[in-house]
């Protein structure tokens, strides 16, 4: 018996040593991920719902090197989520959708943005509110203030801050003319003419005619005005929430189009002018979901570079984890290539869309842990 114990002793000591060494190594990796976030490098996940055990979730994030969570307001409202995030030093950005608002549209369909064909701005789940309604804008700003007061997040991640477009289904062979333009409802038409001192002739008596006239006669002014609606909304939200929490970080979800893609559609269609938005935000986060829009992984880096040339703020690409809309598989190899591209400078990190997708992809989690810890 004694002999056996003696024989075991060196092995036990060795196992304990390995265990402690492993823990120290893990702590070091986690500390390194936190330091990188403080330097501006964010390794984030977007998460919308979660039914499982929260402490286990946070442990898993720490193990992978995740240092930031981009969270729906529903999840961020859970006290346990916020206290664990604080205890584990995971920053929390609350995702705040602006002009995508099915609930408000259900209650008041008059809020719908109107397309150049005179129809409601709706395609599958993508339904957009007209961005010039002052009451709606005021309510949204109040809501942003409410969440910041109540949840005290590290950041606000402003989503659907653009004009209507289902960019997730816009493929490289499309043209500007094939994309729907908005918003041509009475509110926008009146305000556009007032603000830009433009008079649309009375003979333009239908929305398609008006849209055609604008495109032909004052596309530049129209685009400027559209972008102004979006930039001013970012400014107003950021300004108001910073009054409550001066150090709050502001992120804007950006349509992943380069300046010249689809003949300038990022401004003409989406109304996102990155040069103008950048000074009032901390991060611009292009949703570079390459697989979804039929692009190769190097496209991710090209989008980051293109935006960084226009915008004086940190660029934080978000990448997709699993296939969406399209049936062909997003393989582990493609994911690895995408993540490698996403991390190339001047990128300030990466955000994975989404944890829900990652949770069923253990091999991709391993790729994340490996590539983040290498940095
Ligand atoms: Zn409108």
PDB file of N, CA and C in Angstrom, residues 5 13 73 84 98 143 161 178 187 197 199 208 227 253 258 268 272 275 292 304 307 328 339 345 352 373:
ATOM      1  N   UNK A   5       1.561   4.138  -2.905  1.00  0.00           N
ATOM      2  CA  UNK A   5       1.412   5.591  -2.703  1.00  0.00           C
ATOM      3  C   UNK A   5       2.652   6.335  -3.155  1.00  0.00           C
ATOM      4  N   UNK A  13       2.102  14.790  -8.315  1.00  0.00           N
ATOM      5  CA  UNK A  13       2.713  16.126  -8.299  1.00  0.00           C
ATOM      6  C   UNK A  13       2.787  16.675  -9.720  1.00  0.00           C
ATOM      7  N   UNK A  73     -31.151  43.998 -26.420  1.00  0.00           N
ATOM      8  CA  UNK A  73     -31.547  44.640 -25.162  1.00  0.00           C
ATOM      9  C   UNK A  73     -32.260  43.640 -24.234  1.00  0.00           C
ATOM     10  N   UNK A  84     -22.330  39.177 -14.540  1.00  0.00           N
ATOM     11  CA  UNK A  84     -21.266  38.249 -14.969  1.00  0.00           C
ATOM     12  C   UNK A  84     -20.287  38.952 -15.906  1.00  0.00           C
ATOM     13  N   UNK A  98     -32.588  50.932 -35.239  1.00  0.00           N
ATOM     14  CA  UNK A  98     -33.231  52.238 -35.374  1.00  0.00           C
ATOM     15  C   UNK A  98     -34.402  52.219 -36.373  1.00  0.00           C
ATOM     16  N   UNK A 143     -35.628  56.226 -26.331  1.00  0.00           N
ATOM     17  CA  UNK A 143     -35.444  54.804 -26.028  1.00  0.00           C
ATOM     18  C   UNK A 143     -33.958  54.488 -25.819  1.00  0.00           C
ATOM     19  N   UNK A 161     -29.291  51.584 -39.075  1.00  0.00           N
ATOM     20  CA  UNK A 161     -29.238  53.039 -39.144  1.00  0.00           C
ATOM     21  C   UNK A 161     -28.902  53.385 -40.596  1.00  0.00           C
ATOM     22  N   UNK A 178     -30.784  48.273 -60.408  1.00  0.00           N
ATOM     23  CA  UNK A 178     -31.593  47.130 -59.960  1.00  0.00           C
ATOM     24  C   UNK A 178     -31.954  47.233 -58.478  1.00  0.00           C
ATOM     25  N   UNK A 187     -43.869  62.874 -46.530  1.00  0.00           N
ATOM     26  CA  UNK A 187     -43.021  63.568 -45.550  1.00  0.00           C
ATOM     27  C   UNK A 187     -41.645  63.856 -46.141  1.00  0.00           C
ATOM     28  N   UNK A 197     -34.057  73.209 -51.269  1.00  0.00           N
ATOM     29  CA  UNK A 197     -34.581  74.264 -52.151  1.00  0.00           C
ATOM     30  C   UNK A 197     -34.722  73.779 -53.583  1.00  0.00           C
ATOM     31  N   UNK A 199     -37.647  72.224 -56.399  1.00  0.00           N
ATOM     32  CA  UNK A 199     -39.085  72.130 -56.660  1.00  0.00           C
ATOM     33  C   UNK A 199     -39.331  71.011 -57.675  1.00  0.00           C
ATOM     34  N   UNK A 208     -43.411  56.812 -58.979  1.00  0.00           N
ATOM     35  CA  UNK A 208     -42.389  56.406 -59.962  1.00  0.00           C
ATOM     36  C   UNK A 208     -41.910  57.581 -60.817  1.00  0.00           C
ATOM     37  N   UNK A 227     -28.264  60.955 -46.943  1.00  0.00           N
ATOM     38  CA  UNK A 227     -27.154  60.686 -46.010  1.00  0.00           C
ATOM     39  C   UNK A 227     -27.294  61.560 -44.762  1.00  0.00           C
ATOM     40  N   UNK A 253     -23.374  49.869 -37.218  1.00  0.00           N
ATOM     41  CA  UNK A 253     -23.355  48.724 -38.144  1.00  0.00           C
ATOM     42  C   UNK A 253     -23.433  49.275 -39.576  1.00  0.00           C
ATOM     43  N   UNK A 258     -18.237  48.931 -50.661  1.00  0.00           N
ATOM     44  CA  UNK A 258     -17.157  49.894 -50.880  1.00  0.00           C
ATOM     45  C   UNK A 258     -17.711  51.082 -51.656  1.00  0.00           C
ATOM     46  N   UNK A 268     -26.047  56.377 -52.201  1.00  0.00           N
ATOM     47  CA  UNK A 268     -27.273  56.644 -52.971  1.00  0.00           C
ATOM     48  C   UNK A 268     -28.455  55.806 -52.470  1.00  0.00           C
ATOM     49  N   UNK A 272     -25.522  55.822 -46.155  1.00  0.00           N
ATOM     50  CA  UNK A 272     -24.460  55.807 -45.140  1.00  0.00           C
ATOM     51  C   UNK A 272     -23.211  56.474 -45.713  1.00  0.00           C
ATOM     52  N   UNK A 275     -17.561  58.935 -44.098  1.00  0.00           N
ATOM     53  CA  UNK A 275     -16.699  60.083 -43.751  1.00  0.00           C
ATOM     54  C   UNK A 275     -17.411  61.014 -42.772  1.00  0.00           C
ATOM     55  N   UNK A 292     -22.437  35.083 -47.632  1.00  0.00           N
ATOM     56  CA  UNK A 292     -23.825  35.457 -47.899  1.00  0.00           C
ATOM     57  C   UNK A 292     -23.980  36.282 -49.178  1.00  0.00           C
ATOM     58  N   UNK A 304     -12.743  46.672 -45.383  1.00  0.00           N
ATOM     59  CA  UNK A 304     -12.162  47.363 -44.219  1.00  0.00           C
ATOM     60  C   UNK A 304     -11.228  48.481 -44.693  1.00  0.00           C
ATOM     61  N   UNK A 307     -13.216  51.450 -46.301  1.00  0.00           N
ATOM     62  CA  UNK A 307     -13.885  52.308 -45.306  1.00  0.00           C
ATOM     63  C   UNK A 307     -12.844  53.104 -44.522  1.00  0.00           C
ATOM     64  N   UNK A 328     -25.364  26.589 -49.793  1.00  0.00           N
ATOM     65  CA  UNK A 328     -24.062  25.923 -49.760  1.00  0.00           C
ATOM     66  C   UNK A 328     -23.307  26.238 -48.466  1.00  0.00           C
ATOM     67  N   UNK A 339     -11.703  34.858 -41.206  1.00  0.00           N
ATOM     68  CA  UNK A 339     -11.218  35.441 -39.949  1.00  0.00           C
ATOM     69  C   UNK A 339      -9.813  36.018 -40.135  1.00  0.00           C
ATOM     70  N   UNK A 345      -4.636  44.423 -40.433  1.00  0.00           N
ATOM     71  CA  UNK A 345      -4.716  45.867 -40.214  1.00  0.00           C
ATOM     72  C   UNK A 345      -5.254  46.570 -41.465  1.00  0.00           C
ATOM     73  N   UNK A 352     -18.157  38.310 -34.282  1.00  0.00           N
ATOM     74  CA  UNK A 352     -18.748  37.135 -34.928  1.00  0.00           C
ATOM     75  C   UNK A 352     -20.267  37.213 -34.901  1.00  0.00           C
ATOM     76  N   UNK A 373      -5.662  33.884 -29.983  1.00  0.00           N
ATOM     77  CA  UNK A 373      -4.549  33.726 -29.046  1.00  0.00           C
ATOM     78  C   UNK A 373      -3.191  33.885 -29.715  1.00  0.00           C
TER      79      UNK A 373
END
